[in-house]
Amino acid sequence: NAGVTQTPKFRILKIGQSMTLQCTQDMNHNYMYWYRQDPGMGLKLIYYSVGAGITDKGEVPNGYNVSRSTTEDFPLRLELAAPSQTSVYFCASTENRGRLEYFGPGTRLTVT
Amino acid sequence: AQSVTQPDIHITVSEGASLELRCNYSYGATPYLFWYVQSPGQGLQLLLKYFSGDTLVQGIKGFEAEFKRSQSSFNLRKPSVHWSDAAEYFCAVPFNNDMRFGAGTRLTVKP
Protein backbone atom coordinates (compact mmCIF):
# COMPACT_ATOMS: atom_id res chain seq x y z
CA ASN A 1 0.00 0.00 0.00
CA ALA A 2 1.17 3.52 -0.82
CA GLY A 3 -0.95 4.91 2.03
CA VAL A 4 -1.94 8.56 1.60
CA THR A 5 -0.28 10.42 -1.25
CA GLN A 6 -0.40 14.15 -1.97
CA THR A 7 0.64 16.22 -4.94
CA PRO A 8 2.32 18.60 -5.43
CA LYS A 9 4.91 18.75 -2.65
CA PHE A 10 5.53 22.47 -3.13
CA ARG A 11 3.73 25.25 -4.96
CA ILE A 12 4.00 29.01 -5.27
CA LEU A 13 0.87 30.86 -6.32
CA LYS A 14 0.21 34.49 -7.10
CA ILE A 15 -2.68 36.23 -5.36
CA GLY A 16 -5.94 35.44 -7.16
CA GLN A 17 -4.73 32.28 -8.86
CA SER A 18 -6.45 28.97 -8.30
CA MET A 19 -5.17 25.44 -7.85
CA THR A 20 -6.15 21.96 -6.73
CA LEU A 21 -4.26 19.96 -4.14
CA GLN A 22 -4.57 16.27 -4.84
CA CYS A 23 -4.99 13.56 -2.21
CA THR A 24 -5.33 9.82 -2.82
CA GLN A 25 -5.49 6.87 -0.44
CA ASP A 26 -5.40 3.18 -1.34
CA MET A 27 -6.66 1.74 1.95
CA ASN A 28 -10.38 1.94 1.12
CA HIS A 29 -10.97 4.33 4.02
CA ASN A 30 -14.30 6.10 4.18
CA TYR A 31 -13.08 9.04 6.26
CA MET A 32 -10.78 11.60 4.70
CA TYR A 33 -9.65 14.99 5.98
CA TRP A 34 -7.82 18.14 4.93
CA TYR A 35 -5.84 20.07 7.52
CA ARG A 36 -3.68 23.14 7.34
CA GLN A 37 -0.71 23.63 9.61
CA ASP A 38 0.59 27.04 10.56
CA PRO A 39 3.62 27.60 12.84
CA GLY A 40 2.74 27.29 16.54
CA MET A 41 -0.92 26.61 15.77
CA GLY A 42 -1.11 22.85 15.48
CA LEU A 43 -3.42 21.54 12.75
CA LYS A 44 -6.79 23.00 11.83
CA LEU A 45 -9.47 21.05 9.96
CA ILE A 46 -10.55 22.57 6.65
CA TYR A 47 -12.96 19.96 5.27
CA TYR A 48 -13.70 16.32 5.80
CA SER A 49 -15.59 13.53 4.10
CA VAL A 50 -17.30 10.47 5.54
CA GLY A 51 -17.62 8.71 2.19
CA ALA A 52 -17.94 9.20 -1.54
CA GLY A 53 -20.35 12.02 -2.30
CA ILE A 54 -20.43 13.33 1.29
CA THR A 55 -18.36 16.29 2.48
CA ASP A 56 -18.64 18.80 5.30
CA LYS A 57 -16.91 21.89 6.61
CA GLY A 58 -14.37 21.84 9.35
CA GLU A 59 -13.06 24.62 11.54
CA VAL A 60 -11.49 26.82 8.80
CA PRO A 61 -13.30 26.19 5.45
CA ASN A 62 -13.40 29.73 4.02
CA GLY A 63 -11.59 30.05 0.70
CA TYR A 64 -11.58 26.32 0.01
CA ASN A 65 -13.77 23.72 -1.67
CA VAL A 66 -13.67 19.95 -1.85
CA SER A 67 -15.28 17.09 -3.68
CA ARG A 68 -15.34 13.33 -3.13
CA SER A 69 -16.44 11.50 -6.24
CA THR A 70 -14.58 8.28 -5.35
CA THR A 71 -13.49 6.59 -2.13
CA GLU A 72 -9.84 7.04 -3.10
CA ASP A 73 -9.64 10.73 -4.01
CA PHE A 74 -10.32 13.87 -2.02
CA PRO A 75 -9.05 16.98 -3.83
CA LEU A 76 -8.91 20.40 -2.18
CA ARG A 77 -9.58 23.44 -4.36
CA LEU A 78 -8.38 27.01 -3.76
CA GLU A 79 -10.34 29.35 -6.02
CA LEU A 80 -8.83 32.78 -5.35
CA ALA A 81 -5.55 32.36 -3.55
CA ALA A 82 -4.80 34.83 -0.76
CA PRO A 83 -1.61 35.32 1.31
CA SER A 84 -3.51 34.00 4.36
CA GLN A 85 -3.61 30.61 2.63
CA THR A 86 0.16 30.28 2.80
CA SER A 87 0.51 27.12 4.87
CA VAL A 88 1.34 23.45 4.85
CA TYR A 89 -1.61 21.27 3.88
CA PHE A 90 -2.05 17.70 5.04
CA CYS A 91 -4.50 15.11 3.88
CA ALA A 92 -5.40 12.25 6.21
CA SER A 93 -7.57 9.16 6.16
CA THR A 94 -8.89 6.60 8.60
CA GLU A 95 -11.35 3.74 8.82
CA ASN A 96 -12.46 4.93 12.27
CA ARG A 97 -14.23 8.26 12.59
CA GLY A 98 -12.13 10.90 14.29
CA ARG A 99 -9.17 8.59 14.96
CA LEU A 100 -6.62 9.71 12.45
CA GLU A 101 -3.97 7.15 11.70
CA TYR A 102 -2.64 7.97 8.25
CA PHE A 103 -1.33 11.29 7.03
CA GLY A 104 0.07 12.30 3.69
CA PRO A 105 3.50 13.97 3.42
CA GLY A 106 2.02 17.44 2.96
CA THR A 107 1.93 20.22 0.38
CA ARG A 108 3.78 23.43 1.17
CA LEU A 109 1.92 26.33 -0.44
CA THR A 110 3.13 29.90 -0.67
CA VAL A 111 0.87 32.68 -1.95
CA THR A 112 2.62 35.91 -2.91
CA ALA B 1 -15.46 21.16 23.98
CA GLN B 2 -12.63 18.69 24.13
CA SER B 3 -9.19 20.21 23.81
CA VAL B 4 -5.57 19.52 24.62
CA THR B 5 -2.81 21.80 25.81
CA GLN B 6 0.90 21.26 25.43
CA PRO B 7 2.59 23.63 27.88
CA ASP B 8 6.10 23.32 26.45
CA ILE B 9 6.77 24.87 23.05
CA HIS B 10 10.38 23.69 22.87
CA ILE B 11 12.41 21.18 24.86
CA THR B 12 16.11 20.33 24.56
CA VAL B 13 17.53 17.11 25.95
CA SER B 14 20.88 15.38 25.62
CA GLU B 15 21.14 12.17 23.68
CA GLY B 16 20.67 9.25 26.05
CA ALA B 17 18.73 11.29 28.58
CA SER B 18 15.14 10.58 29.50
CA LEU B 19 12.27 12.56 28.02
CA GLU B 20 8.83 13.60 29.18
CA LEU B 21 6.51 15.73 27.04
CA ARG B 22 3.44 17.12 28.73
CA CYS B 23 -0.14 17.05 27.50
CA ASN B 24 -3.20 18.18 29.44
CA TYR B 25 -6.72 17.55 28.23
CA SER B 26 -10.04 19.19 28.86
CA TYR B 27 -12.94 16.74 28.78
CA GLY B 28 -15.61 15.56 31.17
CA ALA B 29 -15.55 11.83 30.51
CA THR B 30 -12.60 9.58 29.76
CA PRO B 31 -11.26 10.78 26.45
CA TYR B 32 -9.51 9.01 23.67
CA LEU B 33 -6.01 10.45 23.49
CA PHE B 34 -3.33 10.35 20.83
CA TRP B 35 0.32 11.29 20.36
CA TYR B 36 1.80 11.99 16.95
CA VAL B 37 5.33 12.77 15.79
CA GLN B 38 6.26 14.96 12.85
CA SER B 39 9.81 14.81 11.54
CA PRO B 40 11.04 17.85 9.59
CA GLY B 41 9.34 18.10 6.21
CA GLN B 42 7.15 15.07 6.87
CA GLY B 43 3.56 14.30 7.67
CA LEU B 44 2.35 13.17 11.08
CA GLN B 45 2.93 9.64 12.27
CA LEU B 46 0.83 8.04 14.98
CA LEU B 47 3.01 7.11 17.98
CA LEU B 48 0.38 5.71 20.32
CA LYS B 49 -3.24 6.00 21.40
CA TYR B 50 -5.29 5.51 24.55
CA PHE B 51 -8.91 4.42 24.48
CA SER B 52 -9.50 2.67 27.81
CA GLY B 53 -8.07 0.04 30.14
CA ASP B 54 -4.43 0.03 31.15
CA THR B 55 -3.38 3.61 31.77
CA LEU B 56 0.19 3.00 30.57
CA VAL B 57 0.24 2.74 26.79
CA GLN B 58 3.17 1.49 24.73
CA GLY B 59 3.82 2.93 21.31
CA ILE B 60 6.28 2.73 18.47
CA LYS B 61 9.93 3.84 18.58
CA GLY B 62 10.20 3.05 22.31
CA PHE B 63 7.70 5.69 23.44
CA GLU B 64 5.08 5.25 26.13
CA ALA B 65 2.42 7.49 27.64
CA GLU B 66 0.51 7.41 30.88
CA PHE B 67 -3.09 8.52 31.31
CA LYS B 68 -3.69 10.19 34.68
CA ARG B 69 -7.31 11.14 35.23
CA SER B 70 -6.58 12.97 38.49
CA GLN B 71 -4.19 15.32 36.68
CA SER B 72 -6.04 15.41 33.33
CA SER B 73 -2.75 14.48 31.72
CA PHE B 74 -1.40 12.15 29.07
CA ASN B 75 2.36 12.68 29.13
CA LEU B 76 4.67 11.07 26.61
CA ARG B 77 7.88 9.47 27.85
CA LYS B 78 10.99 7.79 26.55
CA PRO B 79 13.75 6.45 28.83
CA SER B 80 16.66 7.19 26.50
CA VAL B 81 16.43 9.68 23.66
CA HIS B 82 18.16 9.13 20.32
CA TRP B 83 19.25 11.88 17.93
CA SER B 84 16.63 10.64 15.46
CA ASP B 85 13.87 11.55 17.95
CA ALA B 86 14.39 15.24 17.17
CA ALA B 87 10.99 16.26 15.79
CA GLU B 88 7.75 17.97 16.71
CA TYR B 89 5.29 16.09 18.87
CA PHE B 90 1.54 16.64 18.96
CA CYS B 91 -1.04 15.50 21.46
CA ALA B 92 -4.61 15.21 20.13
CA VAL B 93 -8.15 14.31 21.11
CA PRO B 94 -11.11 13.40 18.86
CA PHE B 95 -13.91 15.95 18.75
CA ASN B 96 -17.00 15.20 16.65
CA ASN B 97 -15.63 14.33 13.21
CA ASP B 98 -12.38 16.16 13.89
CA MET B 99 -9.17 15.75 15.85
CA ARG B 100 -8.20 18.68 18.06
CA PHE B 101 -4.44 19.03 18.17
CA GLY B 102 -2.22 20.76 20.68
CA ALA B 103 0.14 23.43 19.41
CA GLY B 104 3.02 20.96 19.49
CA THR B 105 6.32 20.58 21.34
CA ARG B 106 9.51 20.80 19.37
CA LEU B 107 12.21 18.44 20.64
CA THR B 108 15.89 19.20 20.08
CA VAL B 109 18.45 16.51 20.92
CA LYS B 110 21.96 17.60 21.89
CA PRO B 111 24.84 15.26 21.05
PDB file of C-alpha atoms in Angstrom:
ATOM      1  CA  ASN A   1       0.000   0.000   0.000  1.00  0.00           C
ATOM      2  CA  ALA A   2       1.171   3.517  -0.822  1.00  0.00           C
ATOM      3  CA  GLY A   3      -0.951   4.911   2.025  1.00  0.00           C
ATOM      4  CA  VAL A   4      -1.940   8.563   1.602  1.00  0.00           C
ATOM      5  CA  THR A   5      -0.278  10.417  -1.245  1.00  0.00           C
ATOM      6  CA  GLN A   6      -0.397  14.146  -1.966  1.00  0.00           C
ATOM      7  CA  THR A   7       0.639  16.222  -4.938  1.00  0.00           C
ATOM      8  CA  PRO A   8       2.317  18.599  -5.426  1.00  0.00           C
ATOM      9  CA  LYS A   9       4.912  18.751  -2.649  1.00  0.00           C
ATOM     10  CA  PHE A  10       5.527  22.470  -3.126  1.00  0.00           C
ATOM     11  CA  ARG A  11       3.732  25.246  -4.964  1.00  0.00           C
ATOM     12  CA  ILE A  12       4.000  29.013  -5.267  1.00  0.00           C
ATOM     13  CA  LEU A  13       0.873  30.862  -6.319  1.00  0.00           C
ATOM     14  CA  LYS A  14       0.207  34.486  -7.096  1.00  0.00           C
ATOM     15  CA  ILE A  15      -2.682  36.226  -5.361  1.00  0.00           C
ATOM     16  CA  GLY A  16      -5.938  35.439  -7.159  1.00  0.00           C
ATOM     17  CA  GLN A  17      -4.735  32.282  -8.860  1.00  0.00           C
ATOM     18  CA  SER A  18      -6.454  28.968  -8.305  1.00  0.00           C
ATOM     19  CA  MET A  19      -5.172  25.441  -7.846  1.00  0.00           C
ATOM     20  CA  THR A  20      -6.148  21.963  -6.732  1.00  0.00           C
ATOM     21  CA  LEU A  21      -4.255  19.962  -4.139  1.00  0.00           C
ATOM     22  CA  GLN A  22      -4.566  16.268  -4.840  1.00  0.00           C
ATOM     23  CA  CYS A  23      -4.988  13.556  -2.206  1.00  0.00           C
ATOM     24  CA  THR A  24      -5.330   9.825  -2.823  1.00  0.00           C
ATOM     25  CA  GLN A  25      -5.488   6.869  -0.444  1.00  0.00           C
ATOM     26  CA  ASP A  26      -5.399   3.185  -1.341  1.00  0.00           C
ATOM     27  CA  MET A  27      -6.664   1.744   1.950  1.00  0.00           C
ATOM     28  CA  ASN A  28     -10.379   1.940   1.119  1.00  0.00           C
ATOM     29  CA  HIS A  29     -10.969   4.330   4.019  1.00  0.00           C
ATOM     30  CA  ASN A  30     -14.296   6.099   4.177  1.00  0.00           C
ATOM     31  CA  TYR A  31     -13.079   9.040   6.262  1.00  0.00           C
ATOM     32  CA  MET A  32     -10.776  11.599   4.696  1.00  0.00           C
ATOM     33  CA  TYR A  33      -9.652  14.993   5.979  1.00  0.00           C
ATOM     34  CA  TRP A  34      -7.824  18.142   4.931  1.00  0.00           C
ATOM     35  CA  TYR A  35      -5.842  20.069   7.519  1.00  0.00           C
ATOM     36  CA  ARG A  36      -3.680  23.137   7.344  1.00  0.00           C
ATOM     37  CA  GLN A  37      -0.706  23.626   9.613  1.00  0.00           C
ATOM     38  CA  ASP A  38       0.587  27.041  10.562  1.00  0.00           C
ATOM     39  CA  PRO A  39       3.615  27.601  12.839  1.00  0.00           C
ATOM     40  CA  GLY A  40       2.743  27.293  16.542  1.00  0.00           C
ATOM     41  CA  MET A  41      -0.923  26.611  15.766  1.00  0.00           C
ATOM     42  CA  GLY A  42      -1.110  22.845  15.475  1.00  0.00           C
ATOM     43  CA  LEU A  43      -3.424  21.544  12.750  1.00  0.00           C
ATOM     44  CA  LYS A  44      -6.793  23.004  11.834  1.00  0.00           C
ATOM     45  CA  LEU A  45      -9.468  21.046   9.961  1.00  0.00           C
ATOM     46  CA  ILE A  46     -10.545  22.569   6.646  1.00  0.00           C
ATOM     47  CA  TYR A  47     -12.961  19.962   5.270  1.00  0.00           C
ATOM     48  CA  TYR A  48     -13.697  16.325   5.796  1.00  0.00           C
ATOM     49  CA  SER A  49     -15.588  13.529   4.098  1.00  0.00           C
ATOM     50  CA  VAL A  50     -17.298  10.466   5.537  1.00  0.00           C
ATOM     51  CA  GLY A  51     -17.624   8.711   2.193  1.00  0.00           C
ATOM     52  CA  ALA A  52     -17.943   9.195  -1.537  1.00  0.00           C
ATOM     53  CA  GLY A  53     -20.350  12.022  -2.298  1.00  0.00           C
ATOM     54  CA  ILE A  54     -20.433  13.332   1.294  1.00  0.00           C
ATOM     55  CA  THR A  55     -18.363  16.285   2.483  1.00  0.00           C
ATOM     56  CA  ASP A  56     -18.642  18.795   5.297  1.00  0.00           C
ATOM     57  CA  LYS A  57     -16.914  21.888   6.608  1.00  0.00           C
ATOM     58  CA  GLY A  58     -14.368  21.843   9.352  1.00  0.00           C
ATOM     59  CA  GLU A  59     -13.057  24.623  11.538  1.00  0.00           C
ATOM     60  CA  VAL A  60     -11.490  26.820   8.796  1.00  0.00           C
ATOM     61  CA  PRO A  61     -13.295  26.195   5.454  1.00  0.00           C
ATOM     62  CA  ASN A  62     -13.397  29.727   4.025  1.00  0.00           C
ATOM     63  CA  GLY A  63     -11.591  30.051   0.705  1.00  0.00           C
ATOM     64  CA  TYR A  64     -11.584  26.316   0.010  1.00  0.00           C
ATOM     65  CA  ASN A  65     -13.765  23.722  -1.667  1.00  0.00           C
ATOM     66  CA  VAL A  66     -13.666  19.945  -1.847  1.00  0.00           C
ATOM     67  CA  SER A  67     -15.278  17.086  -3.682  1.00  0.00           C
ATOM     68  CA  ARG A  68     -15.342  13.325  -3.125  1.00  0.00           C
ATOM     69  CA  SER A  69     -16.441  11.505  -6.241  1.00  0.00           C
ATOM     70  CA  THR A  70     -14.584   8.284  -5.352  1.00  0.00           C
ATOM     71  CA  THR A  71     -13.485   6.593  -2.134  1.00  0.00           C
ATOM     72  CA  GLU A  72      -9.835   7.039  -3.095  1.00  0.00           C
ATOM     73  CA  ASP A  73      -9.637  10.728  -4.011  1.00  0.00           C
ATOM     74  CA  PHE A  74     -10.321  13.873  -2.016  1.00  0.00           C
ATOM     75  CA  PRO A  75      -9.047  16.981  -3.833  1.00  0.00           C
ATOM     76  CA  LEU A  76      -8.907  20.402  -2.180  1.00  0.00           C
ATOM     77  CA  ARG A  77      -9.578  23.444  -4.359  1.00  0.00           C
ATOM     78  CA  LEU A  78      -8.376  27.006  -3.759  1.00  0.00           C
ATOM     79  CA  GLU A  79     -10.337  29.345  -6.021  1.00  0.00           C
ATOM     80  CA  LEU A  80      -8.828  32.780  -5.353  1.00  0.00           C
ATOM     81  CA  ALA A  81      -5.548  32.360  -3.545  1.00  0.00           C
ATOM     82  CA  ALA A  82      -4.797  34.831  -0.761  1.00  0.00           C
ATOM     83  CA  PRO A  83      -1.605  35.316   1.307  1.00  0.00           C
ATOM     84  CA  SER A  84      -3.506  34.000   4.363  1.00  0.00           C
ATOM     85  CA  GLN A  85      -3.610  30.609   2.630  1.00  0.00           C
ATOM     86  CA  THR A  86       0.157  30.275   2.800  1.00  0.00           C
ATOM     87  CA  SER A  87       0.507  27.123   4.868  1.00  0.00           C
ATOM     88  CA  VAL A  88       1.344  23.449   4.845  1.00  0.00           C
ATOM     89  CA  TYR A  89      -1.611  21.271   3.881  1.00  0.00           C
ATOM     90  CA  PHE A  90      -2.054  17.699   5.038  1.00  0.00           C
ATOM     91  CA  CYS A  91      -4.497  15.110   3.876  1.00  0.00           C
ATOM     92  CA  ALA A  92      -5.399  12.247   6.207  1.00  0.00           C
ATOM     93  CA  SER A  93      -7.569   9.159   6.158  1.00  0.00           C
ATOM     94  CA  THR A  94      -8.891   6.599   8.599  1.00  0.00           C
ATOM     95  CA  GLU A  95     -11.350   3.741   8.822  1.00  0.00           C
ATOM     96  CA  ASN A  96     -12.460   4.928  12.274  1.00  0.00           C
ATOM     97  CA  ARG A  97     -14.228   8.262  12.595  1.00  0.00           C
ATOM     98  CA  GLY A  98     -12.126  10.901  14.293  1.00  0.00           C
ATOM     99  CA  ARG A  99      -9.174   8.594  14.962  1.00  0.00           C
ATOM    100  CA  LEU A 100      -6.625   9.714  12.450  1.00  0.00           C
ATOM    101  CA  GLU A 101      -3.972   7.148  11.701  1.00  0.00           C
ATOM    102  CA  TYR A 102      -2.639   7.969   8.245  1.00  0.00           C
ATOM    103  CA  PHE A 103      -1.330  11.294   7.028  1.00  0.00           C
ATOM    104  CA  GLY A 104       0.068  12.304   3.688  1.00  0.00           C
ATOM    105  CA  PRO A 105       3.502  13.970   3.417  1.00  0.00           C
ATOM    106  CA  GLY A 106       2.021  17.442   2.959  1.00  0.00           C
ATOM    107  CA  THR A 107       1.931  20.220   0.377  1.00  0.00           C
ATOM    108  CA  ARG A 108       3.784  23.434   1.173  1.00  0.00           C
ATOM    109  CA  LEU A 109       1.917  26.327  -0.443  1.00  0.00           C
ATOM    110  CA  THR A 110       3.129  29.902  -0.666  1.00  0.00           C
ATOM    111  CA  VAL A 111       0.867  32.682  -1.947  1.00  0.00           C
ATOM    112  CA  THR A 112       2.621  35.909  -2.907  1.00  0.00           C
TER     113      THR A 112
ATOM    114  CA  ALA B   1     -15.465  21.164  23.978  1.00  0.00           C
ATOM    115  CA  GLN B   2     -12.631  18.686  24.130  1.00  0.00           C
ATOM    116  CA  SER B   3      -9.189  20.214  23.805  1.00  0.00           C
ATOM    117  CA  VAL B   4      -5.574  19.519  24.624  1.00  0.00           C
ATOM    118  CA  THR B   5      -2.811  21.800  25.813  1.00  0.00           C
ATOM    119  CA  GLN B   6       0.899  21.263  25.425  1.00  0.00           C
ATOM    120  CA  PRO B   7       2.592  23.626  27.884  1.00  0.00           C
ATOM    121  CA  ASP B   8       6.098  23.317  26.446  1.00  0.00           C
ATOM    122  CA  ILE B   9       6.772  24.872  23.053  1.00  0.00           C
ATOM    123  CA  HIS B  10      10.380  23.690  22.866  1.00  0.00           C
ATOM    124  CA  ILE B  11      12.414  21.180  24.864  1.00  0.00           C
ATOM    125  CA  THR B  12      16.107  20.332  24.562  1.00  0.00           C
ATOM    126  CA  VAL B  13      17.533  17.106  25.952  1.00  0.00           C
ATOM    127  CA  SER B  14      20.884  15.378  25.620  1.00  0.00           C
ATOM    128  CA  GLU B  15      21.143  12.174  23.682  1.00  0.00           C
ATOM    129  CA  GLY B  16      20.673   9.246  26.052  1.00  0.00           C
ATOM    130  CA  ALA B  17      18.732  11.286  28.581  1.00  0.00           C
ATOM    131  CA  SER B  18      15.143  10.578  29.503  1.00  0.00           C
ATOM    132  CA  LEU B  19      12.273  12.562  28.021  1.00  0.00           C
ATOM    133  CA  GLU B  20       8.834  13.597  29.175  1.00  0.00           C
ATOM    134  CA  LEU B  21       6.511  15.730  27.038  1.00  0.00           C
ATOM    135  CA  ARG B  22       3.436  17.116  28.734  1.00  0.00           C
ATOM    136  CA  CYS B  23      -0.143  17.054  27.502  1.00  0.00           C
ATOM    137  CA  ASN B  24      -3.201  18.179  29.437  1.00  0.00           C
ATOM    138  CA  TYR B  25      -6.717  17.549  28.228  1.00  0.00           C
ATOM    139  CA  SER B  26     -10.041  19.185  28.860  1.00  0.00           C
ATOM    140  CA  TYR B  27     -12.940  16.741  28.776  1.00  0.00           C
ATOM    141  CA  GLY B  28     -15.613  15.559  31.168  1.00  0.00           C
ATOM    142  CA  ALA B  29     -15.551  11.832  30.513  1.00  0.00           C
ATOM    143  CA  THR B  30     -12.601   9.581  29.764  1.00  0.00           C
ATOM    144  CA  PRO B  31     -11.257  10.777  26.450  1.00  0.00           C
ATOM    145  CA  TYR B  32      -9.513   9.007  23.669  1.00  0.00           C
ATOM    146  CA  LEU B  33      -6.005  10.455  23.486  1.00  0.00           C
ATOM    147  CA  PHE B  34      -3.332  10.349  20.827  1.00  0.00           C
ATOM    148  CA  TRP B  35       0.316  11.288  20.363  1.00  0.00           C
ATOM    149  CA  TYR B  36       1.800  11.987  16.948  1.00  0.00           C
ATOM    150  CA  VAL B  37       5.332  12.767  15.789  1.00  0.00           C
ATOM    151  CA  GLN B  38       6.257  14.963  12.852  1.00  0.00           C
ATOM    152  CA  SER B  39       9.806  14.810  11.542  1.00  0.00           C
ATOM    153  CA  PRO B  40      11.043  17.847   9.587  1.00  0.00           C
ATOM    154  CA  GLY B  41       9.337  18.097   6.212  1.00  0.00           C
ATOM    155  CA  GLN B  42       7.153  15.067   6.867  1.00  0.00           C
ATOM    156  CA  GLY B  43       3.555  14.305   7.666  1.00  0.00           C
ATOM    157  CA  LEU B  44       2.349  13.174  11.081  1.00  0.00           C
ATOM    158  CA  GLN B  45       2.933   9.637  12.270  1.00  0.00           C
ATOM    159  CA  LEU B  46       0.827   8.042  14.984  1.00  0.00           C
ATOM    160  CA  LEU B  47       3.008   7.113  17.984  1.00  0.00           C
ATOM    161  CA  LEU B  48       0.376   5.706  20.319  1.00  0.00           C
ATOM    162  CA  LYS B  49      -3.238   6.004  21.403  1.00  0.00           C
ATOM    163  CA  TYR B  50      -5.290   5.514  24.546  1.00  0.00           C
ATOM    164  CA  PHE B  51      -8.912   4.418  24.483  1.00  0.00           C
ATOM    165  CA  SER B  52      -9.504   2.674  27.810  1.00  0.00           C
ATOM    166  CA  GLY B  53      -8.072   0.036  30.136  1.00  0.00           C
ATOM    167  CA  ASP B  54      -4.429   0.025  31.152  1.00  0.00           C
ATOM    168  CA  THR B  55      -3.378   3.610  31.766  1.00  0.00           C
ATOM    169  CA  LEU B  56       0.186   2.996  30.568  1.00  0.00           C
ATOM    170  CA  VAL B  57       0.244   2.739  26.794  1.00  0.00           C
ATOM    171  CA  GLN B  58       3.167   1.494  24.727  1.00  0.00           C
ATOM    172  CA  GLY B  59       3.817   2.933  21.306  1.00  0.00           C
ATOM    173  CA  ILE B  60       6.276   2.726  18.474  1.00  0.00           C
ATOM    174  CA  LYS B  61       9.931   3.837  18.583  1.00  0.00           C
ATOM    175  CA  GLY B  62      10.205   3.048  22.313  1.00  0.00           C
ATOM    176  CA  PHE B  63       7.700   5.688  23.442  1.00  0.00           C
ATOM    177  CA  GLU B  64       5.077   5.252  26.129  1.00  0.00           C
ATOM    178  CA  ALA B  65       2.415   7.490  27.636  1.00  0.00           C
ATOM    179  CA  GLU B  66       0.505   7.413  30.881  1.00  0.00           C
ATOM    180  CA  PHE B  67      -3.091   8.523  31.307  1.00  0.00           C
ATOM    181  CA  LYS B  68      -3.689  10.195  34.682  1.00  0.00           C
ATOM    182  CA  ARG B  69      -7.306  11.143  35.227  1.00  0.00           C
ATOM    183  CA  SER B  70      -6.584  12.971  38.493  1.00  0.00           C
ATOM    184  CA  GLN B  71      -4.193  15.315  36.684  1.00  0.00           C
ATOM    185  CA  SER B  72      -6.039  15.414  33.332  1.00  0.00           C
ATOM    186  CA  SER B  73      -2.753  14.485  31.721  1.00  0.00           C
ATOM    187  CA  PHE B  74      -1.399  12.145  29.066  1.00  0.00           C
ATOM    188  CA  ASN B  75       2.356  12.679  29.130  1.00  0.00           C
ATOM    189  CA  LEU B  76       4.669  11.068  26.615  1.00  0.00           C
ATOM    190  CA  ARG B  77       7.882   9.469  27.853  1.00  0.00           C
ATOM    191  CA  LYS B  78      10.994   7.792  26.554  1.00  0.00           C
ATOM    192  CA  PRO B  79      13.747   6.449  28.830  1.00  0.00           C
ATOM    193  CA  SER B  80      16.663   7.189  26.496  1.00  0.00           C
ATOM    194  CA  VAL B  81      16.434   9.684  23.655  1.00  0.00           C
ATOM    195  CA  HIS B  82      18.165   9.130  20.320  1.00  0.00           C
ATOM    196  CA  TRP B  83      19.251  11.880  17.926  1.00  0.00           C
ATOM    197  CA  SER B  84      16.633  10.641  15.456  1.00  0.00           C
ATOM    198  CA  ASP B  85      13.873  11.553  17.945  1.00  0.00           C
ATOM    199  CA  ALA B  86      14.388  15.240  17.173  1.00  0.00           C
ATOM    200  CA  ALA B  87      10.991  16.262  15.790  1.00  0.00           C
ATOM    201  CA  GLU B  88       7.746  17.966  16.709  1.00  0.00           C
ATOM    202  CA  TYR B  89       5.288  16.094  18.874  1.00  0.00           C
ATOM    203  CA  PHE B  90       1.537  16.637  18.959  1.00  0.00           C
ATOM    204  CA  CYS B  91      -1.044  15.502  21.455  1.00  0.00           C
ATOM    205  CA  ALA B  92      -4.608  15.213  20.127  1.00  0.00           C
ATOM    206  CA  VAL B  93      -8.147  14.305  21.112  1.00  0.00           C
ATOM    207  CA  PRO B  94     -11.113  13.403  18.856  1.00  0.00           C
ATOM    208  CA  PHE B  95     -13.912  15.946  18.745  1.00  0.00           C
ATOM    209  CA  ASN B  96     -17.003  15.199  16.647  1.00  0.00           C
ATOM    210  CA  ASN B  97     -15.626  14.334  13.212  1.00  0.00           C
ATOM    211  CA  ASP B  98     -12.378  16.156  13.892  1.00  0.00           C
ATOM    212  CA  MET B  99      -9.174  15.753  15.851  1.00  0.00           C
ATOM    213  CA  ARG B 100      -8.199  18.678  18.062  1.00  0.00           C
ATOM    214  CA  PHE B 101      -4.438  19.033  18.175  1.00  0.00           C
ATOM    215  CA  GLY B 102      -2.220  20.762  20.679  1.00  0.00           C
ATOM    216  CA  ALA B 103       0.142  23.428  19.407  1.00  0.00           C
ATOM    217  CA  GLY B 104       3.024  20.963  19.491  1.00  0.00           C
ATOM    218  CA  THR B 105       6.315  20.579  21.343  1.00  0.00           C
ATOM    219  CA  ARG B 106       9.510  20.796  19.368  1.00  0.00           C
ATOM    220  CA  LEU B 107      12.211  18.442  20.638  1.00  0.00           C
ATOM    221  CA  THR B 108      15.887  19.205  20.082  1.00  0.00           C
ATOM    222  CA  VAL B 109      18.447  16.507  20.921  1.00  0.00           C
ATOM    223  CA  LYS B 110      21.958  17.605  21.891  1.00  0.00           C
ATOM    224  CA  PRO B 111      24.836  15.263  21.048  1.00  0.00           C
TER     225      PRO B 111
END
